[in-house]
PDB file of C-alpha atoms in Angstrom:
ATOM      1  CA  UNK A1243     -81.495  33.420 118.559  1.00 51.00           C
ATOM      2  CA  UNK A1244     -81.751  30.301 116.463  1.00 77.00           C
ATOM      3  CA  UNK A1245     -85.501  28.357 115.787  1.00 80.00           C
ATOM      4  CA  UNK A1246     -85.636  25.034 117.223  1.00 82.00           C
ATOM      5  CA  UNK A1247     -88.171  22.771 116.974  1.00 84.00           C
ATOM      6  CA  UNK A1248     -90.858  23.193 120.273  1.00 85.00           C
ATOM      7  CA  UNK A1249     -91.737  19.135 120.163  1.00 81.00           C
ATOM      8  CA  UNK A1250     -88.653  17.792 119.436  1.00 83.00           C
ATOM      9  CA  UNK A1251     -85.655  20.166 120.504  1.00 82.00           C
ATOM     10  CA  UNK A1252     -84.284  19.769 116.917  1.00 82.00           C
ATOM     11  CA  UNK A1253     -82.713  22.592 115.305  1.00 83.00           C
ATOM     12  CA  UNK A1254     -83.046  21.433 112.275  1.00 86.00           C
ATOM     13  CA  UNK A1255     -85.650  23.628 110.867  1.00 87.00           C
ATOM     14  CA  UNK A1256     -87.083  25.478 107.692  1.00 87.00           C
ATOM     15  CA  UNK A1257     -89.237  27.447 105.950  1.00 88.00           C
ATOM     16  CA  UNK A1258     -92.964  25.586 104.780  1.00 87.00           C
ATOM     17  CA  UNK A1259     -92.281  27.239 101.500  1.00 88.00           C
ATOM     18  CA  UNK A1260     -89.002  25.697 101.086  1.00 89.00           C
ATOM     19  CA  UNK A1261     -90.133  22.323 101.967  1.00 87.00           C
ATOM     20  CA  UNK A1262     -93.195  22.528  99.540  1.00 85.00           C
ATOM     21  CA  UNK A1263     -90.777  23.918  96.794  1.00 87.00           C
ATOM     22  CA  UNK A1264     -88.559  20.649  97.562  1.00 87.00           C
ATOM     23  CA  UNK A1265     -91.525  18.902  96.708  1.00 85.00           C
ATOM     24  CA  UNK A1266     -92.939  19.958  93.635  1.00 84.00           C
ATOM     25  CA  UNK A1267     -91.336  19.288  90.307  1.00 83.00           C
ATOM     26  CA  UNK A1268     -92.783  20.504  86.978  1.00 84.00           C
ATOM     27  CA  UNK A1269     -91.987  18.681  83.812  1.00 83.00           C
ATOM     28  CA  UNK A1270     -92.288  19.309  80.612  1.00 84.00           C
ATOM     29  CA  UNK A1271     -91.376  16.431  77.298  1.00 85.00           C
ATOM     30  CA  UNK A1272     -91.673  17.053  74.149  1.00 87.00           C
ATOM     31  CA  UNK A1273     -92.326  13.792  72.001  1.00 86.00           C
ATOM     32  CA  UNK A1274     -92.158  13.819  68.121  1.00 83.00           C
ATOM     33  CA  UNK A1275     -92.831  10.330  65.609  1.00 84.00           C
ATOM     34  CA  UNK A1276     -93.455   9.394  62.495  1.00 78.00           C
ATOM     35  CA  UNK A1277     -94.822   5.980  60.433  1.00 79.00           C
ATOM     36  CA  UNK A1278     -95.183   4.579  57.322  1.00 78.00           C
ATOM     37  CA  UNK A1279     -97.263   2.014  55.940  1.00 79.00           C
ATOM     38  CA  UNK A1280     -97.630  -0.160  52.922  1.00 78.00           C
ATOM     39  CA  UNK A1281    -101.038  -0.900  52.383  1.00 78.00           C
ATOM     40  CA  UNK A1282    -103.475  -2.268  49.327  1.00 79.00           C
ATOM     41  CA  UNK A1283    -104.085   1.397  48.167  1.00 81.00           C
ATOM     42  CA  UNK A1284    -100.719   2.553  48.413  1.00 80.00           C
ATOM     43  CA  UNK A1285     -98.281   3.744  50.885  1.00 82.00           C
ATOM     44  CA  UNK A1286     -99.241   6.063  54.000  1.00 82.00           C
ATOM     45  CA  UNK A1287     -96.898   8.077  55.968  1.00 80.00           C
ATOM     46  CA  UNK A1288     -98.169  10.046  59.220  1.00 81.00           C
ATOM     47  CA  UNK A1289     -96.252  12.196  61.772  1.00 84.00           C
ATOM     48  CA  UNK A1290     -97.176  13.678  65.007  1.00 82.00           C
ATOM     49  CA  UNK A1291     -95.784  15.652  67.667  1.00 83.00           C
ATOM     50  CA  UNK A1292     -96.745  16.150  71.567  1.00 84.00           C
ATOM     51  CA  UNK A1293     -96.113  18.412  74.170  1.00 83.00           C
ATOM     52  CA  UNK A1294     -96.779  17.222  77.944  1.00 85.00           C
ATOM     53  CA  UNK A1295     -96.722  19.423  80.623  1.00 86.00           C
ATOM     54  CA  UNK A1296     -97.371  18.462  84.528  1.00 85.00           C
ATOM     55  CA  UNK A1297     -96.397  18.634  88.630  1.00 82.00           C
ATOM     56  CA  UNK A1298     -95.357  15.699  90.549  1.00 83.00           C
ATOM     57  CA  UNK A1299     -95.730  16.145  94.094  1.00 84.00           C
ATOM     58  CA  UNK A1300     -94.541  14.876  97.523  1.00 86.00           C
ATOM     59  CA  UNK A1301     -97.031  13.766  99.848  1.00 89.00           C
ATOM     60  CA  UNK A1302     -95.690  16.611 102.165  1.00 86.00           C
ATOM     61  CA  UNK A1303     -95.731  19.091  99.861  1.00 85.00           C
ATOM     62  CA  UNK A1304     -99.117  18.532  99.116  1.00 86.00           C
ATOM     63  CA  UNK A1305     -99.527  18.626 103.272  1.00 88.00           C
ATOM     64  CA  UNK A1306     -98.008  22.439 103.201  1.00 87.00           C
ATOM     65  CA  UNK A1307     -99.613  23.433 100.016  1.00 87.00           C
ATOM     66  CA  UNK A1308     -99.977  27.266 100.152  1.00 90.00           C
ATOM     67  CA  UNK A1309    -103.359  28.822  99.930  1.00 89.00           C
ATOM     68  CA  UNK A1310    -105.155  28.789  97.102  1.00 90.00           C
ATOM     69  CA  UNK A1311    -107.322  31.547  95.279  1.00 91.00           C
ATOM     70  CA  UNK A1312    -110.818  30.336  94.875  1.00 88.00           C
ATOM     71  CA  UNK A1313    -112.535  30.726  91.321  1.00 91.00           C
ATOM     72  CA  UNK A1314    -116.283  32.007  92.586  1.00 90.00           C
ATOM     73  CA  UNK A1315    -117.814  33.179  88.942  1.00 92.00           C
ATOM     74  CA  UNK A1316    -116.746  29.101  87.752  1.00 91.00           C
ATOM     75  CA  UNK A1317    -118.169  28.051  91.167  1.00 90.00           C
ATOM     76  CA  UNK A1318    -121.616  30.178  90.502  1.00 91.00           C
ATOM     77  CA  UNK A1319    -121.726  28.577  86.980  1.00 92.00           C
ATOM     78  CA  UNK A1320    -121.884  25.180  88.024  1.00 92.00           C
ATOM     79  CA  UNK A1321    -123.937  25.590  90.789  1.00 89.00           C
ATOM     80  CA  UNK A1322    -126.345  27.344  87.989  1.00 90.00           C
ATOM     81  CA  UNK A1323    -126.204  24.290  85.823  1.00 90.00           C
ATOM     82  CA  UNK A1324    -125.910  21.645  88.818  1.00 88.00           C
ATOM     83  CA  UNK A1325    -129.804  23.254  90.105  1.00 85.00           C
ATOM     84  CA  UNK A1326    -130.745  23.277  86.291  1.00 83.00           C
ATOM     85  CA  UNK A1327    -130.418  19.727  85.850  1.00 85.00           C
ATOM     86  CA  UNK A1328    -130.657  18.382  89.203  1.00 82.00           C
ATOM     87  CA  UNK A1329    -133.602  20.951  90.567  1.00 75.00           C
ATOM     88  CA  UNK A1330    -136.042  20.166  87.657  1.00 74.00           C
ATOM     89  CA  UNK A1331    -136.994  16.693  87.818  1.00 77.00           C
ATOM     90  CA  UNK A1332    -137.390  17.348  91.431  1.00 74.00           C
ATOM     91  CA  UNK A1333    -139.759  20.098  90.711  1.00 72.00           C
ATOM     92  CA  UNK A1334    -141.977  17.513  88.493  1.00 72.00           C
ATOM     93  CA  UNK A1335    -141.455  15.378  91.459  1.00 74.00           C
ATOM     94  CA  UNK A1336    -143.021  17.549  93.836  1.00 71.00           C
ATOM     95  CA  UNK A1337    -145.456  17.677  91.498  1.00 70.00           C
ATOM     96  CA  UNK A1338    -146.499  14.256  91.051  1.00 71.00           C
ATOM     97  CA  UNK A1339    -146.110  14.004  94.989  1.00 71.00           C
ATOM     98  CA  UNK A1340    -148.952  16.786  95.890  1.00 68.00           C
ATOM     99  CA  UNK A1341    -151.106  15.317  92.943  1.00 66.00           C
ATOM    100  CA  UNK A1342    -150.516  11.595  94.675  1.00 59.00           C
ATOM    101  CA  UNK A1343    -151.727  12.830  98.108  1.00 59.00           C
ATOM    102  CA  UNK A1344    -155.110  15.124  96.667  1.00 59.00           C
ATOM    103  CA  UNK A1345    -153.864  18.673  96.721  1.00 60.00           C
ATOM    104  CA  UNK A1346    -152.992  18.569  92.825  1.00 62.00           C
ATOM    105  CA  UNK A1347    -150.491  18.937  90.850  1.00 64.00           C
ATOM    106  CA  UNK A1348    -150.744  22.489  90.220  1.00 70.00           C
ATOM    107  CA  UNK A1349    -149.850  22.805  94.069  1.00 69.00           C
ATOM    108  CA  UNK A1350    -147.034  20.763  93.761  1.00 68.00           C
ATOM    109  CA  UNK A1351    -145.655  22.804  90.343  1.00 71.00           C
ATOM    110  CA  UNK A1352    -146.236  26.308  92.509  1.00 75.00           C
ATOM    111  CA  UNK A1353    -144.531  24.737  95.488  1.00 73.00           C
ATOM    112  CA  UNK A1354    -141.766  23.246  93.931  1.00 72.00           C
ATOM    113  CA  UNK A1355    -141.583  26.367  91.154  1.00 75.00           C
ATOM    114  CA  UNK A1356    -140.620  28.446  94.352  1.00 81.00           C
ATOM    115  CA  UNK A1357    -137.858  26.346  95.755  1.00 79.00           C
ATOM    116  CA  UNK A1358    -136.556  25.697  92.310  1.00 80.00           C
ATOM    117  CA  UNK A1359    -136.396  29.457  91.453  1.00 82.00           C
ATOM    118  CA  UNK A1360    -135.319  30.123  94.925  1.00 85.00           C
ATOM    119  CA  UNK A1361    -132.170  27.916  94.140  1.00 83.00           C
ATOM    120  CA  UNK A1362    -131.455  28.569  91.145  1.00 85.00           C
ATOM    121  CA  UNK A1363    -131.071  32.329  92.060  1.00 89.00           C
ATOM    122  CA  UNK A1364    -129.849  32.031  95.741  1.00 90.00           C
ATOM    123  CA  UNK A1365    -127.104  28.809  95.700  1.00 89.00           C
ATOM    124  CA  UNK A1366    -125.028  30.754  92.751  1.00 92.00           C
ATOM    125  CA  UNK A1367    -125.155  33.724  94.532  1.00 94.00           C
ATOM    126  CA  UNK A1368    -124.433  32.375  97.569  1.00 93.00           C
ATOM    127  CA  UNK A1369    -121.378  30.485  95.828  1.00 92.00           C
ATOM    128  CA  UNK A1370    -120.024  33.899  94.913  1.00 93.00           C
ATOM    129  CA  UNK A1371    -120.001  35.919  97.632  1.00 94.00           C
ATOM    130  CA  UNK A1372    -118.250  32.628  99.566  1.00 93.00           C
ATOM    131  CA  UNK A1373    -115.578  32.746  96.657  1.00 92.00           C
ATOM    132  CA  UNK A1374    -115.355  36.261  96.942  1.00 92.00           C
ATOM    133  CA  UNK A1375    -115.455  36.185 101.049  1.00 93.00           C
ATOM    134  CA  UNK A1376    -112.596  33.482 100.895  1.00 91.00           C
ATOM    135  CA  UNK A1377    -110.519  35.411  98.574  1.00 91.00           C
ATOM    136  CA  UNK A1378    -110.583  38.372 100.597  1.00 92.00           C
ATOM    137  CA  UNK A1379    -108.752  36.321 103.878  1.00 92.00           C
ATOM    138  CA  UNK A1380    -106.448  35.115 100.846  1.00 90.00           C
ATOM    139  CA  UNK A1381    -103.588  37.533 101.578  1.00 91.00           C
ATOM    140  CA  UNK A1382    -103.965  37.130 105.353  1.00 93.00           C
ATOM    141  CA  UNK A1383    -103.454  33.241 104.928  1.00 90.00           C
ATOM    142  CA  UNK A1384    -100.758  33.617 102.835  1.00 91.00           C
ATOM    143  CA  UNK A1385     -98.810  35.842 105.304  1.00 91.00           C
ATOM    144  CA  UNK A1386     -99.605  32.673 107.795  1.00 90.00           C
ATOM    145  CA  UNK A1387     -98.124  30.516 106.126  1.00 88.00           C
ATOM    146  CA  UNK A1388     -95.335  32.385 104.911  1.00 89.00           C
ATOM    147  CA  UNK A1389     -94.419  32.545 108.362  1.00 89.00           C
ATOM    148  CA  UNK A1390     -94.689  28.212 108.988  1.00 89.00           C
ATOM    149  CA  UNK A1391     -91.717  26.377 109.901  1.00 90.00           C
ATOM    150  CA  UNK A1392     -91.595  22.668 109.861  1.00 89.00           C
ATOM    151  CA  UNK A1393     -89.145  20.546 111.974  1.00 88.00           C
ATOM    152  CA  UNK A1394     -86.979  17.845 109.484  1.00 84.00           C
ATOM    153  CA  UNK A1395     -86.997  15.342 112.325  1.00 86.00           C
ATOM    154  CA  UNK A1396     -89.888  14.926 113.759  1.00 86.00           C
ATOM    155  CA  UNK A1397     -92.055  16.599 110.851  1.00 84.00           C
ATOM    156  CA  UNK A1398     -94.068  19.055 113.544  1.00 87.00           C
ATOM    157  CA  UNK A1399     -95.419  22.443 111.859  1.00 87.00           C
ATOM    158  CA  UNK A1400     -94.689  25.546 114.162  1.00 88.00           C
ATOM    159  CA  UNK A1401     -94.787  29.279 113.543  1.00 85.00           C
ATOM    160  CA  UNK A1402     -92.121  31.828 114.087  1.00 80.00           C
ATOM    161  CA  UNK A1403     -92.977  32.855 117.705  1.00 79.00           C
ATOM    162  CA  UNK A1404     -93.334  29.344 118.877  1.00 75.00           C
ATOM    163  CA  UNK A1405     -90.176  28.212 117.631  1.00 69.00           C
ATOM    164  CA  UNK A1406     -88.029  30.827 119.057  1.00 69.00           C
ATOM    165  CA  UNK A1407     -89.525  30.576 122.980  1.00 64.00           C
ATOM    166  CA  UNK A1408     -87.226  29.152 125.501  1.00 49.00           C
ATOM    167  CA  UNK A1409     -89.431  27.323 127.336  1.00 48.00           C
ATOM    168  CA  UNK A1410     -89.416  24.883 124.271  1.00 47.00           C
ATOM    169  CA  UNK A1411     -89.564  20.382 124.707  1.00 51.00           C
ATOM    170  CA  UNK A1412     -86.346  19.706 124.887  1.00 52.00           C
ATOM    171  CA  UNK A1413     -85.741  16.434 124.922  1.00 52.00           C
ATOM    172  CA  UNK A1414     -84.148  15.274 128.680  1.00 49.00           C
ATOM    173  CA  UNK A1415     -81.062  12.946 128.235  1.00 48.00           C
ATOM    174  CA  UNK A1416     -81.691   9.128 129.546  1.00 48.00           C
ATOM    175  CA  UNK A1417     -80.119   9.097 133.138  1.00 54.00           C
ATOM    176  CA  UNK A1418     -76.847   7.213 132.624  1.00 51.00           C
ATOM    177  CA  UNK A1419     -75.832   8.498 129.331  1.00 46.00           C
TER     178      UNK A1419
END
């Protein structure tokens, strides 16, 4: 039984991965110069060399981009340094704020200590064990997408199953043709 496409009809159909492998082209150029110059203290001569390495993409293949494994320690790291420097002035903030309005600003240092410690030990942990969490359904995704198929006419993204019912959208011929 051949996959057609369950929108169209088409039976032009393939794999997600082979479409986002059409898409996706690595390069790699080497570059490699050299100068001279003639100058008031006496001649200079320089050489350098480059390497550039980088991925152009399709706009589809960046549509049916597998996947991707999350980094959670980098994520908890940043987070950590984002509530450093962000979660400190507010905490002098808070400060100021409870001193403005009579309570102190003792009040205001103990109040906003809390939520400051609170979040600078809770958002990075919380960060990992999403990054972990996510990279746990990683294979299962993977396996879901492995098993996309994308129609080369009209562009609609099926799976397996759906592609290979009967009942499928065939387009009707115009009366008359």
């Amino acid at each position: 039984m051949s996959l057609h496409c369950p929108e169209c009809g088409s039976e032009d159909v393939y794999r997600v991965a082979v479409a986002y492998e059409k898409g996706v082209q690595k390069t790699r150029s080497k570059t490699f110069m050299g100068g001279g110059l003639l100058s008031l203290f006496g001649p200079a001569f320089g050489i350098g060399a480059a390497v550039t390495r980088g991925r152009n993409t399709t706009l589809l293949a960046e549509r049916l981009a597998p996947p991707q494994k999350a980094h959670p320690i980098l994520a908890a790291i940043i987070t950590f340094f984002a509530v450093c420097f962000l979660g400190f002035p507010v905490d002098f903030a808070l400060a100021f704020f409870f001193g403005g309005i009579g309570l102190g600003q003792k009040v205001g240092l103990v109040i906003g200590g809390t939520i400051w410690l609170g979040c600078l030990i809770g958002l990075p942990i919380y960060a990992l064990y999403k990054g972990f969490q996510y990279n746990l359904r990683l294979p299962k995704a993977i396996a879901e997408w492995n098993n996309l198929y994308i129609c080369d006419r009209c562009g609609h993204v099926f799976t397996k199953e759906a592609g290979q019912s009967t009942t499928a959208n065939k387009p009707t011929p115009a009366p008359g043709l």
